[in-house]
Short mmCIF file of C-alpha atoms and ligand atoms in Angstrom, two decimals:
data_model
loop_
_atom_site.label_atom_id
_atom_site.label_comp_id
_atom_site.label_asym_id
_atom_site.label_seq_id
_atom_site.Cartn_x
_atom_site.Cartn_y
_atom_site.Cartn_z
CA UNK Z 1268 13.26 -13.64 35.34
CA UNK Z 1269 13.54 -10.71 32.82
CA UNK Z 1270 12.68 -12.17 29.99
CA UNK Z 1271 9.61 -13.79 32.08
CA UNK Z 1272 8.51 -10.29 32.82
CA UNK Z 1273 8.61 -9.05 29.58
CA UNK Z 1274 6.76 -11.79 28.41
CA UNK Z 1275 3.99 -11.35 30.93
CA UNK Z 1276 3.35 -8.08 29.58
CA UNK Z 1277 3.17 -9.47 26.07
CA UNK Z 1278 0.67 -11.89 27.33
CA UNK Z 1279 -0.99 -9.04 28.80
CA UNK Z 1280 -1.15 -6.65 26.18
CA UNK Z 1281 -2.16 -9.14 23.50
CA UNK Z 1282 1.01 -9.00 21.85
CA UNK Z 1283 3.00 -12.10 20.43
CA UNK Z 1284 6.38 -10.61 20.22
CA UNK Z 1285 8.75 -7.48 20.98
CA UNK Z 1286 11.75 -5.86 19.07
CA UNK Z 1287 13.99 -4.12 21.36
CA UNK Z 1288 16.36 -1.60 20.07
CA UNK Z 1289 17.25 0.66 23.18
CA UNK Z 1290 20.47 -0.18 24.26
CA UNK Z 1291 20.69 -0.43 28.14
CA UNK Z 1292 17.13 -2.28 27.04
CA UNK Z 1293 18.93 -4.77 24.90
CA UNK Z 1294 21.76 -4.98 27.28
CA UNK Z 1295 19.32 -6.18 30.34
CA UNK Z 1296 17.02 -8.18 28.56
CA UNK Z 1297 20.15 -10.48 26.77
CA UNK Z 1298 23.18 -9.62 28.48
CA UNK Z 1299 24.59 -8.20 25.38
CA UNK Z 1300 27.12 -5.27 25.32
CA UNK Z 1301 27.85 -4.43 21.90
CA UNK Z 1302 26.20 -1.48 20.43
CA UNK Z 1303 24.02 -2.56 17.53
CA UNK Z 1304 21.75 -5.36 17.54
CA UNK Z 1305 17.96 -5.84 17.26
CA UNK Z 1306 16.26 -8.57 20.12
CA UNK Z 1307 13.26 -10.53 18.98
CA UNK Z 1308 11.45 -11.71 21.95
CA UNK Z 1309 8.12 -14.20 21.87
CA UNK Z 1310 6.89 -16.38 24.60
CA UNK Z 1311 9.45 -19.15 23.53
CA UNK Z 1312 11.71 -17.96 21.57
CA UNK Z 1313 14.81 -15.17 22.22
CA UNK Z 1314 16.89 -13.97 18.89
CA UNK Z 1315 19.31 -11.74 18.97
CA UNK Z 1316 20.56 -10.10 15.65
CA UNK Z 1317 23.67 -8.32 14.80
CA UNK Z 1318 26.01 -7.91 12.78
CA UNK Z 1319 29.70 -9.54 11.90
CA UNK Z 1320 31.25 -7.56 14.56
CA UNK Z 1321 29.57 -9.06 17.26
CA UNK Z 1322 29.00 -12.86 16.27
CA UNK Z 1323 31.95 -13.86 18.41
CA UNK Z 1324 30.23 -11.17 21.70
CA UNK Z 1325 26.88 -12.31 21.52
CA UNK Z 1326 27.98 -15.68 22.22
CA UNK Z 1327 29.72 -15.15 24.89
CA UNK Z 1328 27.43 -12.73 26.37
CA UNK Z 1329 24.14 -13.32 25.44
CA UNK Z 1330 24.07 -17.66 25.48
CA UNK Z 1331 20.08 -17.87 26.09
CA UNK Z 1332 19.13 -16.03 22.49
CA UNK Z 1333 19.73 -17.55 19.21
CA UNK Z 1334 22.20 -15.40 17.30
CA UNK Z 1335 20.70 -14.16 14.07
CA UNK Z 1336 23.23 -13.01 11.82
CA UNK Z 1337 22.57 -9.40 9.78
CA UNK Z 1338 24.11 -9.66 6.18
CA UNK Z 1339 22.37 -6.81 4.68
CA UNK Z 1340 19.58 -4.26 6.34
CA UNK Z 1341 17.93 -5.58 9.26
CA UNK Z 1342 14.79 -5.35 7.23
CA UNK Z 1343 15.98 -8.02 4.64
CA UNK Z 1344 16.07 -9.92 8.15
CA UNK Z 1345 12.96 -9.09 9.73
CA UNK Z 1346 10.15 -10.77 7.72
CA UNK Z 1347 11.97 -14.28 8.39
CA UNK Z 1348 12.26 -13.85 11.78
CA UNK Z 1349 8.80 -13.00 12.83
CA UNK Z 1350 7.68 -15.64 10.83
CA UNK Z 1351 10.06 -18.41 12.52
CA UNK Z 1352 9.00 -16.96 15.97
CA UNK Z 1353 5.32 -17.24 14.52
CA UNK Z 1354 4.08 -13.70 15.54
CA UNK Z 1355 1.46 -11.60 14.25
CA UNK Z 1356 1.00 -8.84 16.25
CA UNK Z 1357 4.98 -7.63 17.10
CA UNK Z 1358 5.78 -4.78 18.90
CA UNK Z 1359 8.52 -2.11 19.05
CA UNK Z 1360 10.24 0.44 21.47
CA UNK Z 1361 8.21 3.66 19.80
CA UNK Z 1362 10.43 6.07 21.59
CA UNK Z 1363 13.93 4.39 20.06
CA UNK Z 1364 13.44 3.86 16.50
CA UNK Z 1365 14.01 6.76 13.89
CA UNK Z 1366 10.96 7.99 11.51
CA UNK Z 1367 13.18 6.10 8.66
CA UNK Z 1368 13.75 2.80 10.60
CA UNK Z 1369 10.14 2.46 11.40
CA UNK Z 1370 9.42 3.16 7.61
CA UNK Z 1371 11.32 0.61 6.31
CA UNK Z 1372 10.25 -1.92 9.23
CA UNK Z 1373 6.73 -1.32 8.01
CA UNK Z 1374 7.55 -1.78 4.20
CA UNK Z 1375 8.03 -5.08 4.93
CA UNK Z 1376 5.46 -5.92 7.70
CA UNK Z 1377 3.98 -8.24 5.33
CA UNK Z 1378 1.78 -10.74 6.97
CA UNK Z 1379 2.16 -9.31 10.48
CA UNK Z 1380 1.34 -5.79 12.44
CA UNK Z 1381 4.14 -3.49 13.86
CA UNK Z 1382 2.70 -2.36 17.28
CA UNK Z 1383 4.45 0.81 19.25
CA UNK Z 1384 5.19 0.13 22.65
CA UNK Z 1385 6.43 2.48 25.52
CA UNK Z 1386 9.01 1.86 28.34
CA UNK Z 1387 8.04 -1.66 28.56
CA UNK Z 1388 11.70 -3.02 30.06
CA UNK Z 1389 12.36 0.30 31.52
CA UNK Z 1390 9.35 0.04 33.63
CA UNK Z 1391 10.96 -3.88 34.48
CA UNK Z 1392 14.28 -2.42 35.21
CA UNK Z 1393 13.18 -0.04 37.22
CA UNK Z 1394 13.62 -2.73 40.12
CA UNK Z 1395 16.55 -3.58 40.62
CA UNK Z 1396 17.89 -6.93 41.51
CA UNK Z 1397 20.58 -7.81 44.45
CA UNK Z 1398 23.23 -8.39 41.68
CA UNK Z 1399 22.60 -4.99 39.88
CA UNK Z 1400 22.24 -3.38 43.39
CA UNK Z 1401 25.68 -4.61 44.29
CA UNK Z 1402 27.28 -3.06 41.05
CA UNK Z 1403 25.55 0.25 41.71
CA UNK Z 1404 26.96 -0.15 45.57
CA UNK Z 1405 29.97 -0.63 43.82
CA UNK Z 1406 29.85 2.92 41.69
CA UNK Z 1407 28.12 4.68 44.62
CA UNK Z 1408 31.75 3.76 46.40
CA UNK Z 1409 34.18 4.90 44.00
CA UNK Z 1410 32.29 8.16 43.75
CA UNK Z 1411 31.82 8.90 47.65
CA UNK Z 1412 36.13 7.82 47.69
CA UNK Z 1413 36.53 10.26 44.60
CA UNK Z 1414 34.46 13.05 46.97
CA UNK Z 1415 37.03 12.26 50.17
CA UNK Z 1416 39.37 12.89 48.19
CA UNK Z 1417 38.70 16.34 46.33
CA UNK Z 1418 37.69 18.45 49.29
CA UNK Z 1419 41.76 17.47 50.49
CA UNK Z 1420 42.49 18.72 47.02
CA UNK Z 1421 40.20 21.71 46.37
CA UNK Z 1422 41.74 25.11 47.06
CA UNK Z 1423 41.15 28.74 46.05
CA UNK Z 1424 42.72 29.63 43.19
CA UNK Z 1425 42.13 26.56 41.57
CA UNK Z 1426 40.27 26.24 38.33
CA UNK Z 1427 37.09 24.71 38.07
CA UNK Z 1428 38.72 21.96 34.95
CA UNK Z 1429 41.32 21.03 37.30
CA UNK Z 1430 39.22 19.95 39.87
CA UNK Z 1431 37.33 18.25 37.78
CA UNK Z 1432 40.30 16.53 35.81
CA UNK Z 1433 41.30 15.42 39.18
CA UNK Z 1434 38.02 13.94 40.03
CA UNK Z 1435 38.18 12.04 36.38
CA UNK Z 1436 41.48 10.71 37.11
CA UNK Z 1437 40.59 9.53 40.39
CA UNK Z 1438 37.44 7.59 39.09
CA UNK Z 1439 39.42 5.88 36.17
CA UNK Z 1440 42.33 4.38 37.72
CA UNK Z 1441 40.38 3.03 40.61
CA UNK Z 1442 38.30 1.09 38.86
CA UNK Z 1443 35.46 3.35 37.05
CA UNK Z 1444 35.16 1.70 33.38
CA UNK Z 1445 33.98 5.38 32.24
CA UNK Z 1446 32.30 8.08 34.01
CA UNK Z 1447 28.30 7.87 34.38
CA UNK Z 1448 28.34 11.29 32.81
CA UNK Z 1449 30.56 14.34 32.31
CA UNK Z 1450 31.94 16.15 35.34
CA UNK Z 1451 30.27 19.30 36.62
CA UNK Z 1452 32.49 21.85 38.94
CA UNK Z 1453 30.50 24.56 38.87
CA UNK Z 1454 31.83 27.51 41.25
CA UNK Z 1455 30.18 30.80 42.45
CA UNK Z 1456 27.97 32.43 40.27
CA UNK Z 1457 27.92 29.19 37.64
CA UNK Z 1458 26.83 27.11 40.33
CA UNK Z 1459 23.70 28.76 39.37
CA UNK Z 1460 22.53 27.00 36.52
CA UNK Z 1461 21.59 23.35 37.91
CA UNK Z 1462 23.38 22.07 34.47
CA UNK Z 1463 26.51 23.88 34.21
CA UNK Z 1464 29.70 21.81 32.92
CA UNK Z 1465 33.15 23.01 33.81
CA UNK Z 1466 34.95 26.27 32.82
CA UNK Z 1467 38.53 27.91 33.38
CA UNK Z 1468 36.79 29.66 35.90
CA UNK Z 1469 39.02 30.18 38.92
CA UNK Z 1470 37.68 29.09 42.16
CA UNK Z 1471 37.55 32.12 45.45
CA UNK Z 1472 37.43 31.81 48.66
CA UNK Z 1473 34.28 31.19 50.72
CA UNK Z 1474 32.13 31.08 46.97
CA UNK Z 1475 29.89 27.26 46.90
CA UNK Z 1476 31.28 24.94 44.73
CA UNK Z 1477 28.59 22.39 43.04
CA UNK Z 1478 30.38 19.09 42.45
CA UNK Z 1479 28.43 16.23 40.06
CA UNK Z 1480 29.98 13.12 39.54
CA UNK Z 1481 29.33 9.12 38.94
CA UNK Z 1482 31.11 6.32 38.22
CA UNK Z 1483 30.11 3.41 35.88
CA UNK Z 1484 31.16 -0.24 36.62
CA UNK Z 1485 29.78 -2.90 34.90
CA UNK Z 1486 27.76 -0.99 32.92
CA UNK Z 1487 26.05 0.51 36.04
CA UNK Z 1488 26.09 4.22 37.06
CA UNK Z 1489 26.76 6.33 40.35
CA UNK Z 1490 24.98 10.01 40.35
CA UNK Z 1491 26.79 11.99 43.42
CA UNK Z 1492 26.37 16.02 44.55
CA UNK Z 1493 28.50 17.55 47.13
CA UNK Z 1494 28.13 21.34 47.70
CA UNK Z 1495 30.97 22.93 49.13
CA UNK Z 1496 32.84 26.13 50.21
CA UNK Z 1497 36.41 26.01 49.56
CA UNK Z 1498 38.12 28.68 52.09
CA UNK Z 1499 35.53 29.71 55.48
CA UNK Z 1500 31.31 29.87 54.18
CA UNK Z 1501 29.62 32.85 54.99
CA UNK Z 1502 26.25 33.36 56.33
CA UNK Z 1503 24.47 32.92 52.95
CA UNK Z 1504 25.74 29.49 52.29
CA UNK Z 1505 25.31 28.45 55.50
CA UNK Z 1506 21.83 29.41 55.41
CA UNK Z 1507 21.34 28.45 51.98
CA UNK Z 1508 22.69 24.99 52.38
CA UNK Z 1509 20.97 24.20 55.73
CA UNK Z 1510 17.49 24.27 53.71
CA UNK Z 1511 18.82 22.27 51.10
CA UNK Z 1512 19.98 19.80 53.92
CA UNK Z 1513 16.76 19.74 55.60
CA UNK Z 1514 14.58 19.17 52.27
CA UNK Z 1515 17.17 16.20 51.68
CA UNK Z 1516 16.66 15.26 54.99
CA UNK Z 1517 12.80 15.54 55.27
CA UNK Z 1518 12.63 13.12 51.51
CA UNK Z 1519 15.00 10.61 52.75
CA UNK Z 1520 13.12 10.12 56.30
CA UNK Z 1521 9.47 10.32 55.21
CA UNK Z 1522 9.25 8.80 51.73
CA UNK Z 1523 7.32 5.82 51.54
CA UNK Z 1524 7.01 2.68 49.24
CA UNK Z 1525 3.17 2.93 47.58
CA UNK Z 1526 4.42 6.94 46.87
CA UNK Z 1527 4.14 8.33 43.45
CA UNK Z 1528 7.28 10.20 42.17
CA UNK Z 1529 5.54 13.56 42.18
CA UNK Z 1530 4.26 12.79 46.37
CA UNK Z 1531 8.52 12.64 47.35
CA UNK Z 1532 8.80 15.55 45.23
CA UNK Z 1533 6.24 17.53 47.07
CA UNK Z 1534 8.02 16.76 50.63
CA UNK Z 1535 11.55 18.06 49.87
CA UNK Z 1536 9.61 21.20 48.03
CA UNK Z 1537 7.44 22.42 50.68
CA UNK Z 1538 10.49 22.57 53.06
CA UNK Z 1539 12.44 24.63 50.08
CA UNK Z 1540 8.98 26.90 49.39
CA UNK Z 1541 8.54 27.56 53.50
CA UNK Z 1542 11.88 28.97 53.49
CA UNK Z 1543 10.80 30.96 50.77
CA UNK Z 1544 13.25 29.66 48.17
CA UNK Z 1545 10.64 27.75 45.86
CA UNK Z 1546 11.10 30.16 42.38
CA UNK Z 1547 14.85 28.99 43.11
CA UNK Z 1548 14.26 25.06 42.51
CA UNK Z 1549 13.48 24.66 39.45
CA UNK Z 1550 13.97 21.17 38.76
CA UNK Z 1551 12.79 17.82 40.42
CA UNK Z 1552 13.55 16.22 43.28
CA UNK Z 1553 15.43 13.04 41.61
CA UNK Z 1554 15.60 10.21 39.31
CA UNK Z 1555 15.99 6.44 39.04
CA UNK Z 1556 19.50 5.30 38.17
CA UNK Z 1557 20.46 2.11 37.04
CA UNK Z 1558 22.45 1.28 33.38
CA UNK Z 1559 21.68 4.49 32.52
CA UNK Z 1560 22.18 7.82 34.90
CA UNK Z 1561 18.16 8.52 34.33
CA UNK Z 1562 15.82 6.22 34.12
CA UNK Z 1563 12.67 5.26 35.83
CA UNK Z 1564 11.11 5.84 38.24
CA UNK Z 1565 10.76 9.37 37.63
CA UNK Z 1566 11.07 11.35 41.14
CA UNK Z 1567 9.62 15.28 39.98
CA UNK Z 1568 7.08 17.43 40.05
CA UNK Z 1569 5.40 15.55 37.18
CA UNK Z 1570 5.43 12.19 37.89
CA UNK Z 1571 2.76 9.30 38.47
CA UNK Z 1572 5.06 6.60 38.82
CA UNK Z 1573 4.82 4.77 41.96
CA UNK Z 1574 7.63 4.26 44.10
CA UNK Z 1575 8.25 0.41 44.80
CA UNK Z 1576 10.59 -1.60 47.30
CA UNK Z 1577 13.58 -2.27 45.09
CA UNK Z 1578 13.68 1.09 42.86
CA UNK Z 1579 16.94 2.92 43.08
CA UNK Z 1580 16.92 6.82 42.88
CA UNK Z 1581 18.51 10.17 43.33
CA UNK Z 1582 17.59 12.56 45.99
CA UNK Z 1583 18.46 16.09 45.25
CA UNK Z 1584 16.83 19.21 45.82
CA UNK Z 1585 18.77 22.83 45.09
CA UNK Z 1586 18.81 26.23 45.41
CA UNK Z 1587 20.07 28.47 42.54
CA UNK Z 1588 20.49 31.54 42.79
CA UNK Z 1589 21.42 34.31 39.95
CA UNK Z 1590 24.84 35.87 40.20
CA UNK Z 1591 25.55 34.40 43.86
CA UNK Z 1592 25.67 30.31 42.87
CA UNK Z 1593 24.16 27.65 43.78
CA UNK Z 1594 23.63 24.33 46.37
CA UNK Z 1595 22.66 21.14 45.75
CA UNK Z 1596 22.87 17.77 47.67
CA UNK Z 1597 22.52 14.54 45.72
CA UNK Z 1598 22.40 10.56 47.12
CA UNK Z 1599 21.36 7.76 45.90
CA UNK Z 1600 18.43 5.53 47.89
CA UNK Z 1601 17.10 2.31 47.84
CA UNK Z 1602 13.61 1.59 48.35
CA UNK Z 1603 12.72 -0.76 51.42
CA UNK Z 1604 9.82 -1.98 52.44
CA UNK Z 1605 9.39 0.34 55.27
CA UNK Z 1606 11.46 3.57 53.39
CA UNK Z 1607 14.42 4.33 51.42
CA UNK Z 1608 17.87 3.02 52.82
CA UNK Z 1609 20.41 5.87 51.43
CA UNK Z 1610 23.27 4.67 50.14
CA UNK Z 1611 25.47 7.32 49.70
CA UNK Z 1612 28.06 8.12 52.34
CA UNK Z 1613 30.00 10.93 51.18
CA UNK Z 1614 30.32 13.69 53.93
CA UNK Z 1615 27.78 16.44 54.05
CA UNK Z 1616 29.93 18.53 56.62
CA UNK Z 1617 32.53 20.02 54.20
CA UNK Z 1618 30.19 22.10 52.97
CA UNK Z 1619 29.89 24.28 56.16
CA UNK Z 1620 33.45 23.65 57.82
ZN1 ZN U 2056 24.05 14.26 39.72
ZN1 ZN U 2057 21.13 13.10 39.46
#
């Protein structure tokens, strides 16, 4: 089914072959973990080539492409290949080869045409499946569990690492193969910059406290934010974080399949911008999540893509503000034929206990 898309868009866009180097591209497409490797696709053929660390991997993992084995530079490879497949016209991923890797690709494009390409599988995986929607159920769960579990934990006086060392733990023994990204704990007045990491910062009473975490299980990724106010909030967060709530709120109820990216955006903004908080969101309203923590479709300010039953994606606006912190709320939605199913279920109460 993936490789028959891919091929479509060959077929479409004149092209008789692809070379896939991006990794989570190379993983879909063949089913191939290891980190190197170079996929030749054509309408009939599927090669995979790597290198002696992976023969033993690739056929286990990846049994539908013919293993091509890399002795010397790819490029000592690369003429034979396209010629076996028979392609003239061969394309590559233009945003994930180096200036020096397409250089020597095209020393040796004798007899054929290297054509750049752009976000042809990420546009595919984009929509996900029932089998990689189960494995991203799967890391949405082990994050909402980790996020149960912290606000028991979290207490003033606390640094912002442990909490987050505690969250880590949590993930990894229960089943998270890595984390989808590092932690953030990002208290008070660090809770203000939407990318902070994790400092010895120690955490006060009635301050927000931005928490950003994901799991990744078989290679796919959870993306979680909880805001919340260890010790009693005060007026400002409560305030703050009820707009937040309600621009969450607002996306998650009204967008609709047939949507671009940059139409959900505007509905969570125009709730933030009538409350007069718009210079304090600075970022966009989500992302698409899959094997990687971003990928398509693109859910901000900027983007044309179009929302499509079957895309998985973030929803989290914010408000940041200098010197006083910040609140954001982050799930993760599927997209149904009649509007996004969330499928996050971590508590949005602690944050106003
Ligand atoms: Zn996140
Ligand atoms: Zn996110």
């Amino acid at each position: 089914m993936r490789l028959t898309k891919l091929r479509e868009a060959l077929a479409a866009e004149g092209l008789d072959a692809i070379l896939i180097t991006q990794p989570e591209n190379r993983r879909y497409l063949s089913g191939f973990t290891g980190s190197a490797g170079v996929l030749l696709i054509s309408q009939d053929q599927a090669v995979l080539a790597t290198d002696f660390r992976y023969y033993e991997q690739v056929e286990k993992q990846a049994p539908d492409f013919r293993l091509a084995k890399i002795t010397d530079k790819f490029k000592t490879l690369l003429p034979e290949l396209v010629q076996q497949v028979g392609a003239k016209r061969v394309g590559f991923e233009s945003a994930h080869l180096t200036v020096d890797q397409h250089q020597e690709w095209q020393e040796v494009a004798e007899g054929f045409e290297l054509v750049p390409t752009k976000e042809w599988v990420e546009k595919i995986r984009a929509v996900k499946d029932e089998d990689e929607l189960g494995k991203i159920e799967k890391a949405i769960a082990l994050a909402d569990q980790a996020f149960a579990h912290i606000v028991s934990f979290i207490e003033p006086g606390m640094t912002e690492k442990e909490v987050a060392w505690e969250l880590e733990v949590f993930m990894r023994t229960r089943g998270a193969e890595k984390l989808a990204f590092d932690i953030i704990v990002a208290s008070g007045p660090n809770g203000a910059m939407p990318h902070a990491t994790v400092s010895e910062r120690v955490i006060r009473a009635g301050e927000p406290v931005v928490m950003d975490m994901g799991a990744r299980i078989d290679g796919y990724n959870s993306d979680l934010t909880r805001t919340v106010c260890a010790g009693r909030p005060d007026g400002k967060f409560r305030e703050i974080y009820d707009i937040v709530l309600e621009a969450q709120r607002a996306a998650e109820q009204r967008v609709r399949p047939g949507m671009t990216g940059k139409q959900a955006d505007a509905i969570a903004r125009q709730v933030i911008e009538e409350a007069g908080y718009g210079d304090n969101y600075g970022h966009g309203l989500g992302h698409g999540v899959g094997l990687a923590v971003h990928e398509k479709p693109g859910v901000g300010r900027l983007s044309e893509d179009v929302l499509e039953p079957g895309m998985v994606f973030t929803v989290e606006p914010g408000i940041y503000l200098t010197d006083w912190g910040g609140v954001r709320v982050e799930d993760i939605v599927v997209m149904r034929e009649d509007g996004v199913e969330v499928l996050t279920r971590a508590s949005k109460d602690v944050g106003r206990q």
